[in-house]
Amino acid sequence: MSIRRLPEKLVNRIAAGEVVERPAAAVKELVENAIDAGATRISVRIADGGTSRIEVEDDGCGMLPADMALALERHATSKLPGDAIEDVTTLGFRGEALPSIASVARLTLESRIVGGDGWRRVIDNGALVAEGPAAIAPGTRVVVDDLFARVPARRKFLRSARSEYAACLDVVKRLAMARPDIGFTFDHDGRRVLDVQGGQDRVARVAALTSRDLAANSIGVDIDRGDLHLGGVISLPTFNRGIADHQYLFVNGRPVKDRLLVGALRGAYVDLLARDRHPVVALFLDVPTSEVDVNVHPAKTEVRFRDPQLVRGMIVGGLRRALDEHGFRSVQRPAEVALAAWQQEPVAPPAPTLFAAHLPYPHAPATHLFGADGDPATHALLHDRVIDFAPPPGALPHDALPMGRAETAHAPVPSGEAHPLGIARGQIAQTYIVAEAADGLVIVDQHAAHERLVLEQLRRGMGGQAVPSQGLLLPEVVELDEPACDRLEAAAPQLAALGVELERFGPAAVMVRATPAMLGAIDCRKLVTDIADDLAGYDAALGLSERLELVAATMACHGSVRAGRTLSVAEMNALLRTMEVTPHSGQCNHGRPTWVKLAMGDVERLFGRK
């Protein structure tokens, strides 16, 4: 078969397969053109998820009729005045979007410059069908009707109208976030979905386009390293999502979905979130145009950096430093659903079950809230003083009450004003510590909090401060498969810094001689097995040091204070004081909060005082 030159119409359709694979891609290209045209207000209207109609209108510089004709030809653009493609500063530059869209849909292009007359051109699947004057305000309006109507092979692979609408909305949100100086509106099937005003700052625009709770649970980022600048906002680890669709990444104002940036973001939160949880972030990276290549793919969502390790190190190090600076900070306010669960129940006197039925955990001891003498007329430790009270007539016998025992207070309990997490007042269900702070009531998950403290101590061991180890009286032999033993043997020097001393003991076993002293008495076999599984399970592309950081989280879980353990008041206060000076103690190793605070105003509202 002889070689032939493909017709222009077919070439455009082939190009459209890369540039316009779904309605959201068409929306992206048209909005980027509007931004490059200097618009201050952009309106986007779609119908049926963008398959039936897409309309993008702007108040930019507009085009002359001759320029409109050129704009509909492939590789014709006004955004590359010279041949230096490495110095691209606009969002678009390839000159493919409009002809590609016009080859697979009916496209109407209307435009007018200031002081000129409007003009209109209509292209139906690659063929010019009409042109003439148009009544339009200065700017440009592009209407795309019946996308892929004559390309059934492409149209049948589109998702539902609802899914395509969600993709279009995501595209507009990302572009609106990149340009807070421009106003955006977005309508779907005649309903206004998004409306943001121009002239906002970056933080205000991010808050307007994401969760309204992000502002109260986020950390600002502002980092310079040479000619590189990283700015934006990142969420506290405890403010996370189950999917990664709330991660907005920009390079020189261009929304991207780059694997290097996503991997760096994952590395910054590596031991702060569970594997299936993701932070909410909006990061803006500005680099010299000579240090980044944006001409990687026609969709322009991928970039390549001249020095990728510098970029990755800047993101990981900068975000970790920002998170470290916020210490034990966590999501401050309980969820509204949880707060609403505090119900007032009418109790008619006499109340024979006053001490038992209305406790939050009727089958678990309310430890440290009552005295130690065993008499029903117990002592309750409240607000720095001991109050005597007697049970009402008909109350249950004291041996039937689900109460624990605690030491008797021999001195006034200290005030919580000097400590952010307050002073321990009790323990609920042998799991949660209740503390009184100057501005509210603090509830701490003792296992989650201690797990984080142990992990941070193990991480310090990896940083050069060796973790003290406890030698086993009788070394324990753990049998594993040979590859697992190979991995443990290779990591033995690094594991020794974490307090785990082991050596090879035959082809399919290792001998454990010592474990971290801080973990106390643990199941040595299970610990070593979990470490071997982690070394095998994590991405092989990670360095050994990075994998060991993930292994440390597993080790921390083995040695933490378990739920169900009774703590003394001294132990509870020691845990609170350590949390206040330990980085990341506001969230456990899986991204859940270790403590929450109920403000005094909320407490007063529960009792009708406000």
Coordinates of C-alpha atoms in Angstrom, one line a residue, residues 267-268 270-272 320 324 452-465 467 497-498 518 548-550 552-553 583-584 589:
G267 CA 5.9 12.1 51.0
A268 CA 5.2 15.2 53.1
V270 CA 3.8 10.0 54.8
D271 CA 3.4 9.2 58.5
L272 CA 0.6 11.6 59.3
R320 CA 7.0 19.1 56.8
D324 CA 6.1 20.7 62.5
R452 CA 2.0 9.5 67.9
L453 CA 4.4 10.2 70.8
V454 CA 6.1 6.8 70.4
L455 CA 6.4 7.3 66.6
E456 CA 8.0 10.8 67.0
Q457 CA 10.6 9.3 69.4
L458 CA 11.3 6.5 66.9
R459 CA 11.8 9.1 64.2
R460 CA 14.3 10.9 66.4
G461 CA 16.2 7.6 66.6
M462 CA 16.3 7.5 62.8
G463 CA 17.7 11.1 62.9
G464 CA 20.8 10.1 64.8
Q465 CA 19.5 9.9 68.4
V467 CA 16.4 4.6 70.5
A497 CA 18.9 2.6 65.3
L498 CA 15.2 2.1 66.0
M518 CA 9.9 2.2 75.0
L548 CA 11.7 2.6 57.5
E549 CA 9.8 5.8 58.4
L550 CA 6.7 3.9 57.4
A552 CA 8.2 3.0 62.5
A553 CA 4.5 3.7 62.4
P583 CA 5.3 17.8 66.8
H584 CA 2.2 16.3 65.0
N589 CA -0.4 7.9 62.6

